Short mmCIF file of C-alpha atoms in Angstrom, two decimals:
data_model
loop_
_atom_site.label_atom_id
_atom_site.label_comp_id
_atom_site.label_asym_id
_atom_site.label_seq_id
_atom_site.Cartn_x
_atom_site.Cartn_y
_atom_site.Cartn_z
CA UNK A 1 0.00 0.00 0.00
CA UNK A 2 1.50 3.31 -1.33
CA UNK A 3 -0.28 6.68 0.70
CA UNK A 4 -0.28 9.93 -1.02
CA UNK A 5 0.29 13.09 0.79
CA UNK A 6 -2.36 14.94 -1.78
CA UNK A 7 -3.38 11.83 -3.47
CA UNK A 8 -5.08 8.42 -3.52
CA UNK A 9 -3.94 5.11 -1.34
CA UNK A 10 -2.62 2.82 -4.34
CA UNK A 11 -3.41 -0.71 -3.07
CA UNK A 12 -2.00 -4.09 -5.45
CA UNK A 13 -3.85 -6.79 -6.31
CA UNK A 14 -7.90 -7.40 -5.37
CA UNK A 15 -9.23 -5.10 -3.51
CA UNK A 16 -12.29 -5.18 -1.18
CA UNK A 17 -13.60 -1.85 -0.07
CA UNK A 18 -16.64 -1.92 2.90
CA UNK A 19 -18.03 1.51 3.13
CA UNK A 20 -19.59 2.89 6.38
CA UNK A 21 -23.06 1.56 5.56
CA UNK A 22 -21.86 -2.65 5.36
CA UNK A 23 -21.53 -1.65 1.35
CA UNK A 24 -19.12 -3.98 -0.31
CA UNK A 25 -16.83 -3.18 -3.33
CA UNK A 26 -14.54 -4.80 -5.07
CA UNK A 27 -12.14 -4.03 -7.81
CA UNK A 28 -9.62 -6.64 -9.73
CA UNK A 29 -7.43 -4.23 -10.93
CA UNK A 30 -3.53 -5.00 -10.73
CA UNK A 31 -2.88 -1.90 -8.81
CA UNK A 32 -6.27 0.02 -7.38
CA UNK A 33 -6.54 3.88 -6.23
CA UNK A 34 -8.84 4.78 -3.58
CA UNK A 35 -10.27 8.20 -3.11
CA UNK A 36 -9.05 9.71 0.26
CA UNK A 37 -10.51 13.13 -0.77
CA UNK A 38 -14.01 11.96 -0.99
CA UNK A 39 -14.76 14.21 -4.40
CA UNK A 40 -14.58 11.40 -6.68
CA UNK A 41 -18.04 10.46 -8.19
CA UNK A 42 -16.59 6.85 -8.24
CA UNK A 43 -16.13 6.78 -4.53
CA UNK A 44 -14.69 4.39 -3.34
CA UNK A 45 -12.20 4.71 -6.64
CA UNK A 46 -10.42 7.43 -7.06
CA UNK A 47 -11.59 9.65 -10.35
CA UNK A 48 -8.49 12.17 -10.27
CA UNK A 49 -10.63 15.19 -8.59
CA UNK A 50 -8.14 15.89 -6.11
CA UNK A 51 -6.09 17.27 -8.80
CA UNK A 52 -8.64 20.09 -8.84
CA UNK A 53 -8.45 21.26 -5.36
CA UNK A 54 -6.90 23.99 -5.25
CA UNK A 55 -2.85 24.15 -3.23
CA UNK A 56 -3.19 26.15 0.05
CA UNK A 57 -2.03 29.31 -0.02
CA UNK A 58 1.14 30.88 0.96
CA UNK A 59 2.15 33.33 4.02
CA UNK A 60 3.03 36.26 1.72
CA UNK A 61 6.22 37.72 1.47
CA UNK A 62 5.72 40.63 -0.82
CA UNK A 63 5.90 44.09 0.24
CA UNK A 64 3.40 46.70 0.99
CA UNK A 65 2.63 47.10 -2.60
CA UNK A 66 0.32 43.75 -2.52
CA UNK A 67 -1.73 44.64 -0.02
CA UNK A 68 -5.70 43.90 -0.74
CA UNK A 69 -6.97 47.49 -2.30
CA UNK A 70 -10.57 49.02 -0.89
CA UNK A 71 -13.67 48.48 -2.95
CA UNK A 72 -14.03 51.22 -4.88
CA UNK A 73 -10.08 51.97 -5.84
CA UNK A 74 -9.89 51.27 -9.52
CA UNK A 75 -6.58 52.05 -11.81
CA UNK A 76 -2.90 51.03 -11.21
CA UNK A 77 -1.22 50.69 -8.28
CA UNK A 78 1.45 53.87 -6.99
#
């Protein structure tokens, strides 16, 4: 079993999933990923939409200059 920081749990061979409600499913795939996420419209299986979340953001760096402008203020910046 292979777990992803921002990604699936790979899994080899057969693979039984039981979901909360006593749901069984099972997937013969050599290598299976399952959705950690919980996006994926083929939950248990992953489907890949954790690649659209976006990446947290950053503490910024920048100087003064980036600073969120009032509603209202409209043209370049000084």
């Amino acid at each position: 079993m292979v777990v992803n920081r921002d990604g699936p749990i790979l899994v080899e061979g057969p693979v039984e999933v039981v979901d909360e409600d006593g749901t069984t499913t099972r997937s013969d795939r050599f290598v299976t990923a399952i959705c950690t996420c919980r996006r994926s419209r083929t939950h248990p299986w992953c489907d890949t939409s954790h690649r659209r979340r976006k990446p947290a953001v950053e503490p910024s760096r920048s100087g003064p200059d980036d600073r969120e402008r009032p509603t209202g203020e409209e043209g370049p910046r000084p």
